[in-house]
Coordinates of C-alpha atoms and ligand atoms in Angstrom, one line a residue:
X1 CA -97.9 176.1 0.9
X2 CA -98.9 176.5 4.3
X3 CA -102.1 175.2 6.2
X4 CA -103.1 176.3 9.5
X5 CA -105.8 174.4 11.4
X6 CA -108.2 176.9 13.3
X7 CA -110.6 174.0 14.3
X8 CA -110.7 170.2 13.3
X9 CA -113.6 168.7 15.3
X10 CA -117.2 167.9 14.5
X11 CA -120.3 169.1 16.3
X12 CA -120.5 171.4 19.2
X13 CA -117.6 173.7 20.0
X14 CA -116.0 173.4 23.7
X15 CA -112.9 174.9 25.4
X16 CA -110.5 172.6 23.5
X17 CA -112.2 171.8 20.3
X18 CA -113.3 174.1 17.6
X19 CA -115.5 173.2 14.8
X20 CA -114.1 173.1 11.2
X21 CA -112.0 176.1 9.7
X22 CA -108.7 176.3 8.1
X23 CA -106.4 178.9 6.4
X24 CA -104.7 178.0 3.3
X25 CA -101.8 180.2 2.2
X26 CA -100.8 179.4 -1.5
X27 CA -99.1 181.5 -4.0
X28 CA -99.7 184.7 -2.1
X29 CA -103.5 183.8 -1.7
X30 CA -104.9 183.4 1.9
X31 CA -108.1 181.1 1.7
X32 CA -110.3 180.5 4.6
X33 CA -112.0 177.2 4.4
X34 CA -115.0 176.7 6.3
X35 CA -115.9 179.0 9.1
X36 CA -117.2 177.3 12.2
X37 CA -118.3 179.0 15.3
X38 CA -115.3 180.6 17.0
X39 CA -113.2 181.2 13.8
X40 CA -112.6 184.8 14.6
X41 CA -111.1 184.2 17.9
X42 CA -108.9 181.5 16.4
X43 CA -107.7 183.8 13.5
X44 CA -106.8 186.1 16.2
X45 CA -105.0 183.5 18.3
X46 CA -103.1 182.6 15.2
X47 CA -102.3 186.1 14.3
X48 CA -103.9 185.9 10.9
X49 CA -104.3 189.3 9.2
X50 CA -108.0 189.6 8.5
X51 CA -107.6 192.0 5.6
X52 CA -105.7 189.2 3.8
X53 CA -108.6 187.2 3.6
X54 CA -110.5 187.7 0.3
X55 CA -112.0 184.4 -0.5
X56 CA -113.9 182.2 1.7
X57 CA -115.0 178.6 0.7
X58 CA -117.8 176.9 2.6
X59 CA -118.3 173.1 2.2
X60 CA -122.0 172.7 3.3
X61 CA -124.3 174.3 5.6
X62 CA -124.1 172.2 8.8
X63 CA -123.6 174.6 11.4
X64 CA -120.1 173.3 12.4
X65 CA -118.9 174.7 9.1
X66 CA -120.4 178.0 8.8
X67 CA -121.7 179.5 12.0
X68 CA -118.8 181.7 12.4
X69 CA -119.4 183.3 9.0
X70 CA -121.9 186.1 10.0
X71 CA -119.7 187.2 12.9
X72 CA -116.6 187.4 10.7
X73 CA -118.7 189.3 7.9
X74 CA -119.8 191.7 10.5
X75 CA -116.4 192.2 12.1
X76 CA -114.9 193.0 8.5
X77 CA -117.5 195.9 8.6
X78 CA -116.5 197.2 11.8
X79 CA -112.9 197.2 10.8
X80 CA -114.0 199.3 7.9
X81 CA -113.0 196.9 5.2
X82 CA -113.2 198.2 1.6
X83 CA -111.9 195.3 -0.2
X84 CA -114.1 192.7 -2.0
X85 CA -114.9 189.6 -0.1
X86 CA -116.0 186.4 -2.1
X87 CA -117.8 183.8 -0.5
X88 CA -118.1 180.3 -2.4
X89 CA -120.8 178.2 -0.9
X90 CA -123.8 176.0 -1.6
X91 CA -127.0 177.8 -2.7
X92 CA -128.9 179.0 0.3
X93 CA -125.9 180.7 2.3
X94 CA -126.5 183.9 0.6
X95 CA -130.1 184.0 1.7
X96 CA -129.3 183.2 5.4
X97 CA -126.4 185.8 5.6
X98 CA -128.6 188.6 4.0
X99 CA -131.4 187.7 6.2
X100 CA -129.1 188.2 9.3
X101 CA -127.9 191.4 8.0
X102 CA -131.3 192.6 7.1
X103 CA -132.8 192.1 10.5
X104 CA -129.7 193.7 12.3
X105 CA -129.6 196.6 9.7
X106 CA -126.0 196.1 9.2
X107 CA -125.0 196.3 5.8
X108 CA -121.4 195.8 4.8
X109 CA -119.7 198.9 3.1
X110 CA -117.5 196.6 1.2
X111 CA -118.6 194.3 -1.7
X112 CA -119.9 191.0 -0.4
X113 CA -119.9 188.7 -3.4
X114 CA -121.4 185.3 -3.2
X115 CA -120.9 182.5 -5.5
X116 CA -123.4 179.9 -5.1
X117 CA -122.8 176.2 -5.6
X118 CA -125.3 173.7 -6.9
X119 CA -123.6 171.6 -9.5
X120 CA -122.9 168.0 -8.9
X121 CA -120.0 167.9 -11.0
X122 CA -116.5 169.2 -10.2
X123 CA -116.2 172.6 -11.5
X124 CA -113.6 175.4 -11.5
X125 CA -114.8 178.2 -9.4
X126 CA -111.6 180.4 -8.9
X127 CA -108.6 181.1 -11.0
X128 CA -106.0 183.6 -11.0
X129 CA -102.5 183.5 -12.8
X130 CA -101.1 181.1 -10.2
X131 CA -103.9 179.1 -8.7
X132 CA -106.9 177.3 -9.6
X133 CA -109.8 175.9 -7.3
X134 CA -112.2 173.1 -8.2
X135 CA -115.0 171.9 -6.4
X136 CA -114.9 168.2 -5.2
X137 CA -118.6 166.9 -4.9
X138 CA -119.0 164.8 -1.6
X139 CA -121.8 162.6 -0.3
X140 CA -123.0 163.7 2.9
X141 CA -126.5 164.2 4.5
X142 CA -126.8 167.5 2.7
X143 CA -125.4 169.2 -0.5
X144 CA -121.6 169.4 0.1
X145 CA -118.4 170.1 -1.6
X146 CA -114.8 169.7 -1.0
X147 CA -112.3 172.0 -2.5
X148 CA -109.1 171.3 -4.5
X149 CA -106.5 174.1 -4.6
X150 CA -104.1 173.6 -7.3
X151 CA -100.8 175.7 -8.0
X152 CA -100.5 176.3 -11.9
X153 CA -97.3 174.9 -13.4
X154 CA -94.3 176.9 -12.1
X155 CA -91.9 178.8 -14.7
X156 CA -88.8 177.0 -16.0
X157 CA -85.5 178.0 -14.2
X158 CA -82.9 179.8 -16.2
X159 CA -79.4 178.5 -15.9
X160 CA -77.7 181.9 -16.1
X161 CA -74.2 180.7 -16.9
X162 CA -75.5 178.8 -19.9
X163 CA -77.9 181.6 -20.9
X164 CA -74.9 184.1 -21.1
X165 CA -72.7 181.5 -22.6
X166 CA -75.5 181.2 -25.4
X167 CA -75.4 184.7 -26.0
X168 CA -79.2 185.3 -25.4
X169 CA -80.5 188.8 -24.9
X170 CA -82.3 189.5 -21.5
X171 CA -85.4 190.5 -23.5
X172 CA -86.0 186.8 -24.0
X173 CA -85.7 185.5 -20.5
X174 CA -89.4 185.6 -20.1
X175 CA -89.9 183.5 -23.0
X176 CA -87.5 181.0 -21.9
X177 CA -89.0 180.8 -18.5
X178 CA -92.3 179.9 -20.2
X179 CA -90.5 177.2 -22.2
X180 CA -90.0 178.6 -25.6
X181 CA -87.0 178.2 -27.8
X182 CA -85.4 181.6 -28.6
X183 CA -83.0 183.1 -31.2
X184 CA -79.8 184.3 -29.7
X185 CA -77.8 187.6 -30.6
X186 CA -76.2 185.8 -33.6
X187 CA -79.6 184.7 -34.8
X188 CA -79.2 181.1 -34.0
X189 CA -82.1 179.2 -32.5
X190 CA -81.3 177.9 -29.0
X191 CA -83.4 175.0 -27.6
X192 CA -85.1 175.7 -24.4
X193 CA -83.9 172.7 -22.6
X194 CA -80.3 173.7 -23.1
X195 CA -80.4 176.7 -21.1
X196 CA -83.2 175.9 -18.6
X197 CA -84.0 173.7 -15.9
X198 CA -87.3 171.8 -14.9
X199 CA -89.6 174.0 -12.8
X200 CA -90.3 173.4 -9.1
X201 CA -93.2 170.9 -9.0
X202 CA -96.5 172.7 -8.3
X203 CA -98.4 171.6 -5.2
X204 CA -102.0 170.9 -4.5
X205 CA -104.3 170.6 -1.6
X206 CA -107.6 168.8 -1.6
X207 CA -110.2 169.6 1.5
X208 CA -112.6 166.7 1.8
X209 CA -115.0 167.2 4.6
X210 CA -117.7 166.1 5.4
X211 CA -118.2 162.8 3.5
X212 CA -118.9 159.2 3.5
X213 CA -116.3 157.0 1.9
X214 CA -116.6 157.7 -1.7
X215 CA -114.3 156.5 -4.4
X216 CA -115.9 158.9 -6.8
X217 CA -113.6 161.7 -5.7
X218 CA -110.4 159.7 -6.5
X219 CA -110.0 160.9 -10.0
X220 CA -110.3 164.5 -8.9
X221 CA -107.8 164.3 -6.1
X222 CA -105.4 161.9 -7.8
X223 CA -101.9 162.6 -7.0
X224 CA -102.5 165.6 -5.1
X225 CA -99.7 166.9 -2.4
X226 CA -102.1 166.9 0.6
X227 CA -105.3 165.4 1.1
X228 CA -107.3 166.5 4.3
X229 CA -110.0 163.8 4.7
X230 CA -112.5 163.7 7.4
X231 CA -112.1 160.9 9.9
X232 CA -115.1 161.5 12.4
X233 CA -114.9 157.9 13.5
X234 CA -112.6 155.0 14.7
X235 CA -113.0 151.5 13.4
X236 CA -115.1 150.3 16.3
X237 CA -117.7 152.8 15.5
X238 CA -117.9 152.3 11.8
X239 CA -121.5 151.3 11.8
X240 CA -122.2 155.0 12.6
X241 CA -120.8 156.1 9.2
X242 CA -123.6 155.1 6.9
X243 CA -126.6 157.0 8.8
X244 CA -124.4 159.9 9.5
X245 CA -122.6 160.0 6.2
X246 CA -119.2 160.4 7.8
X247 CA -115.8 158.2 7.6
X248 CA -113.4 156.4 9.7
X249 CA -109.7 157.0 9.9
X250 CA -109.0 153.6 7.9
X251 CA -111.4 154.8 5.2
X252 CA -109.8 158.3 4.8
X253 CA -106.5 156.2 4.4
X254 CA -107.9 154.0 1.7
X255 CA -108.9 157.0 -0.3
X256 CA -105.4 158.5 0.3
X257 CA -103.8 155.3 -0.9
X258 CA -106.2 154.8 -3.9
X259 CA -105.6 158.4 -5.1
X260 CA -101.9 158.0 -4.6
X261 CA -101.5 161.4 -2.6
X262 CA -98.3 162.4 -0.9
X263 CA -99.6 163.2 2.5
X264 CA -103.0 162.7 4.4
X265 CA -104.2 164.8 7.1
X266 CA -106.9 163.6 9.4
X267 CA -109.5 165.7 11.2
X268 CA -113.3 166.4 11.8
X269 CA -112.8 164.1 14.8
X270 CA -116.1 163.1 16.8
X271 CA -115.8 164.7 20.3
X272 CA -116.8 161.3 21.7
X273 CA -113.1 160.3 21.8
X274 CA -110.4 161.5 24.3
X275 CA -107.3 161.2 22.4
X276 CA -106.4 161.1 18.6
X277 CA -103.3 158.9 18.2
X278 CA -105.7 156.0 17.6
X279 CA -106.9 157.7 14.4
X280 CA -103.4 157.8 13.2
X281 CA -102.4 154.2 14.0
X282 CA -105.6 152.9 12.4
X283 CA -105.0 155.2 9.4
X284 CA -101.5 154.0 9.2
X285 CA -102.3 150.2 8.8
X286 CA -103.5 151.4 5.3
X287 CA -101.4 154.5 4.3
X288 CA -98.0 155.4 5.7
X289 CA -97.8 159.3 5.6
X290 CA -100.4 160.4 8.1
X291 CA -100.6 163.5 9.9
X292 CA -103.0 164.3 12.8
X293 CA -104.6 167.9 12.6
X294 CA -104.9 169.7 15.8
X295 CA -106.4 173.2 16.4
X296 CA -103.6 175.9 16.1
X297 CA -101.4 173.5 14.2
X298 CA -99.5 174.9 11.1
X299 CA -98.2 172.6 8.5
X300 CA -95.6 173.6 5.9
X301 CA -95.3 171.8 2.4
X302 CA -92.5 173.9 0.8
Ligands
ZN401 ZN1 -119.3 168.6 10.2
ZN402 ZN1 -121.8 168.0 8.1

């Protein structure tokens, strides 16, 4: 599982601070999460192959999370894309994008498929044979979802020496990997546990931005491998969290601790601050394993 931060700042873009966009690579999928202004340029800078992006997840309709989308949709057309593009976003985005396309008479030649979200409960919105994606309802000034990306349980691993010793035909290897007991060549039932090892633990990534401190998300993100939680403010500006419906670094860390996640990544920094080390030190007073996101930074979780 690999996460590339294209932008991790709030509000207006500037030379060294892009609004929110990320690429998550998980089990051969390349998911684009949010698409703030400048995302195309950052995709180029980070050498992401445009054609690999087939699914885009938009958290909410504040401009710093989707103003780059119409540009990207249009560029895909110019690049003569033919493969489907799926967009998962709050209800309303389809109307915005289609109006922009209509007024510029620039329809896509590839299928553009919108999955409009309006549920206030967590729901499964994407699934393939290896990955599931759920929404994480967040509390913000407008309707907002975070997203939980979860690898399905990996297959059990064969111990090839024990399998050979047990005289099991190759035709049964698939069943063994799936956890079944099988009969060997002599008709004896072989217990799965005897010839296989536990699978590699599956990973998960929870993206939570933008949101006020909200413990309701804890059961959804419980025990996840990596949590990206917005930390717009430092402690000294905590009073701003309620009117703006954002969080401090310490609040993000409290959620990480209560949800028992392995790693917390902070981001969505307000551009009022000059450095970000203080976000880390404040969060670390609550939760130890804290990383700072930075535009252009890649995190590997293998
Ligand atoms: Zn934002
Ligand atoms: Zn917002």
